[in-house]
Coordinates of C-alpha atoms in Angstrom, one line a residue:
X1 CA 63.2 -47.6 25.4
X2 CA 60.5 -48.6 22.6
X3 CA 60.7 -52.1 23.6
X4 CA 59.9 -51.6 27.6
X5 CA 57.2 -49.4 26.9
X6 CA 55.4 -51.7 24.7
X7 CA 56.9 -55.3 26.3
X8 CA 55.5 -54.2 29.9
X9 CA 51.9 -54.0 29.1
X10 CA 52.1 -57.4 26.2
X11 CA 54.2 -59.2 28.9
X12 CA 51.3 -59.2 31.0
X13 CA 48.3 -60.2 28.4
X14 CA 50.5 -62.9 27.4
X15 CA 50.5 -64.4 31.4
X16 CA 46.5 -63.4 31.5
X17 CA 46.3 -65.7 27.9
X18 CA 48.5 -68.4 29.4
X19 CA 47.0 -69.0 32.5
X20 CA 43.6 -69.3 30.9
X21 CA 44.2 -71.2 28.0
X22 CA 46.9 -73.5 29.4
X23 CA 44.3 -74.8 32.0
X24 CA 46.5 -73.2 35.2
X25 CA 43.4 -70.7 35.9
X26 CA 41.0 -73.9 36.3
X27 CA 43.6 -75.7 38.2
X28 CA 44.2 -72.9 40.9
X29 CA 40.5 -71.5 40.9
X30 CA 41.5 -70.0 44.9
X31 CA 44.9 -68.0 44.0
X32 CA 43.8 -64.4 43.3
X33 CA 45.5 -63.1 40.7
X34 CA 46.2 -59.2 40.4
X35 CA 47.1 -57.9 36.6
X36 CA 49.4 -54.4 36.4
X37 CA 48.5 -51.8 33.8
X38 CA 44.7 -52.8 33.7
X39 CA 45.3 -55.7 31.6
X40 CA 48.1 -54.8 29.3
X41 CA 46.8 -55.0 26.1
X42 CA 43.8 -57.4 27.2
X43 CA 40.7 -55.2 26.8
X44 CA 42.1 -54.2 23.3
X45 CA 42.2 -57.7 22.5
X46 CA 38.9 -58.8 23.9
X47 CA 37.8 -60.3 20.4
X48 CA 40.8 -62.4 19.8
X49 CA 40.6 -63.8 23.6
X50 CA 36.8 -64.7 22.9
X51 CA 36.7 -66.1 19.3
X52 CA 37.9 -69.4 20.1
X53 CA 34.1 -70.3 20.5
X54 CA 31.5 -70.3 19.1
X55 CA 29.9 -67.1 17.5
X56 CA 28.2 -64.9 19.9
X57 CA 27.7 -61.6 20.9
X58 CA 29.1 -61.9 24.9
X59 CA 30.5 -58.2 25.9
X60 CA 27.4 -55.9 23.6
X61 CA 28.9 -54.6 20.4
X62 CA 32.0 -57.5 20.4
X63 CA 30.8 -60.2 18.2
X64 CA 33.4 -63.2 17.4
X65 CA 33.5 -65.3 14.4
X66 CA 34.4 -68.3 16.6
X67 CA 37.6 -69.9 15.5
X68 CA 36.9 -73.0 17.6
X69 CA 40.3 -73.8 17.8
X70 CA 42.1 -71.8 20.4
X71 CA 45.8 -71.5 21.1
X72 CA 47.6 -75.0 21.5
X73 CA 44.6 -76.5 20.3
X74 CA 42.3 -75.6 23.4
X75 CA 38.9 -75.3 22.7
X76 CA 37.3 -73.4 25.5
X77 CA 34.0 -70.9 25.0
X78 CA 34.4 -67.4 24.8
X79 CA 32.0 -67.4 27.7
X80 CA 34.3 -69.3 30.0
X81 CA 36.8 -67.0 28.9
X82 CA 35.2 -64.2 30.0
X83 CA 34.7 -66.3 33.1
X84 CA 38.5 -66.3 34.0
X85 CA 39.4 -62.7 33.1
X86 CA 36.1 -61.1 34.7
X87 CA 37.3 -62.9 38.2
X88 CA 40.9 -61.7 37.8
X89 CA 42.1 -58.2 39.3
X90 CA 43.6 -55.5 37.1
X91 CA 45.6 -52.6 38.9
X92 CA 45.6 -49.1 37.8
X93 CA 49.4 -49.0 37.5
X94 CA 50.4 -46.9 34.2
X95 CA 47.1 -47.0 32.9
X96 CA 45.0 -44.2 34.7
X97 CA 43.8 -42.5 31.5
X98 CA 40.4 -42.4 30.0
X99 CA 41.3 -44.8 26.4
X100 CA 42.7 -47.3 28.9
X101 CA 40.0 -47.8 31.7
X102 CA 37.2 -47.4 29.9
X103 CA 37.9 -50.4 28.2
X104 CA 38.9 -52.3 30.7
X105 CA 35.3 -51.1 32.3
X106 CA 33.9 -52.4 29.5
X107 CA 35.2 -55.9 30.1
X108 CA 35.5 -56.6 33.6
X109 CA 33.2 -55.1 36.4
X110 CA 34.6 -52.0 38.8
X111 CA 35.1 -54.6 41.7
X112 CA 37.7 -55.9 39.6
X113 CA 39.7 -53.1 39.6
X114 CA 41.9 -52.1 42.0
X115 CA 44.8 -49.2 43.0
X116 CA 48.2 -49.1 41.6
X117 CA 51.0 -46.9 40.7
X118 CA 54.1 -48.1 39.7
X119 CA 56.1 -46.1 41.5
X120 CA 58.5 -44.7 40.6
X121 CA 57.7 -44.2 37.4
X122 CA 54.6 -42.8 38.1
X123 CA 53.7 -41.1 41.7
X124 CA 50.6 -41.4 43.2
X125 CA 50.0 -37.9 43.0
X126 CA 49.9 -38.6 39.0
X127 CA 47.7 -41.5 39.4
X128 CA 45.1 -40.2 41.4
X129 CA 45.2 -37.0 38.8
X130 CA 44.6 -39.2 36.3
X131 CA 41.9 -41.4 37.7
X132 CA 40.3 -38.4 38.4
X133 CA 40.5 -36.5 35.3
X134 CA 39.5 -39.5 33.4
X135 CA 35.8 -39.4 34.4
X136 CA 35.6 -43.1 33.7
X137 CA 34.5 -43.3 37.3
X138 CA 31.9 -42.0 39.6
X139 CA 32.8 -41.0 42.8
X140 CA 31.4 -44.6 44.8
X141 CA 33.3 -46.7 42.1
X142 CA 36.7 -44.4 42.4
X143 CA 36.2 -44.8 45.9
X144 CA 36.2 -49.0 45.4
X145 CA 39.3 -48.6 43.0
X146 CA 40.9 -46.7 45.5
X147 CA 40.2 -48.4 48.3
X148 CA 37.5 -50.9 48.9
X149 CA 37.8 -53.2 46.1
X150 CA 41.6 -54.3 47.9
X151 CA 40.3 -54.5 51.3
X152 CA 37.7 -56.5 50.1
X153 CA 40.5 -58.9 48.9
X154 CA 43.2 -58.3 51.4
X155 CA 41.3 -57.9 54.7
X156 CA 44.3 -57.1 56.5
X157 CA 44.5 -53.0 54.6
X158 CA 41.3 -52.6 55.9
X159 CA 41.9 -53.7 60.0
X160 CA 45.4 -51.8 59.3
X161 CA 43.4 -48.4 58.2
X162 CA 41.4 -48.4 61.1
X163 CA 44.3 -48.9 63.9
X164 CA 46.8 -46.2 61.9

């Protein structure tokens, strides 16, 4: 239905703006915390998750007007913003099309990124077509999306891989 197909992906920006800007993210610096459908809505909203700063021009071509009141009052930098959702992980699940992952490229770094499909509603097959065809990756960073970016963060894949 309408409302799944959009509440899924705003669901999860919500939880991403929550644990930021209730101070959970700072509280818990060693949980790491793994974001389906690249982000939700989060890369689309970049400006409205910096502005509560001052102005400045932190991703190029984003510039915020800094609101310098964030929500519930909080007044944290755009910059430390960034912080938090550049050292989150963001899955491919849903989301491996070109409008989607180039933008979530454009705000967090490829090691941030990792595999995901949501089975069942999408197979792998269709995810690894689509992460493919999207040409938002070259072949050493869809390799890390595939692969070695969750190793990296779940050792145990990687000592798995080797003995299967």
């Amino acid at each position: 239905n309408e409302g799944a197909m959009i509440e899924y992906g705003t669901d999860t920006t919500r939880t991403i703006a929550s644990l930021i800007f209730s101070g959970t993210a700072k509280r818990f610096p060693n949980i790491t915390w793994i974001f389906s459908h690249a982000g939700g809505t989060m890369p689309f909203l970049i400006e409205r998750f910096l502005q509560f700063g001052a102005s400045a021009e932190i991703i190029p071509g984003v510039t915020t007007t800094g609101q310098r009141v964030g929500i519930s009052g909080n007044r944290m930098p755009g910059p430390e913003v960034l912080g938090y959702l550049r050292r989150f992980y963001y899955d491919t699940a849903q989301s491996s099309n070109p409008v989607a992952l180039a933008a979530l490229k454009k705000v967090v770094h490829v090691s941030q990124i990792v595999y995901g499909t949501d089975y069942w509603f999408r197979t792998a097959e269709d995810t690894d077509r689509g992460l493919r065809t999207a040409t938002v990756f070259n072949s050493s960073e869809l390799r890390a999306v595939n692969r070695t970016n969750a190793e990296r963060i779940l050792p145990a894949l990687k000592i798995r891989s080797r003995s299967v």
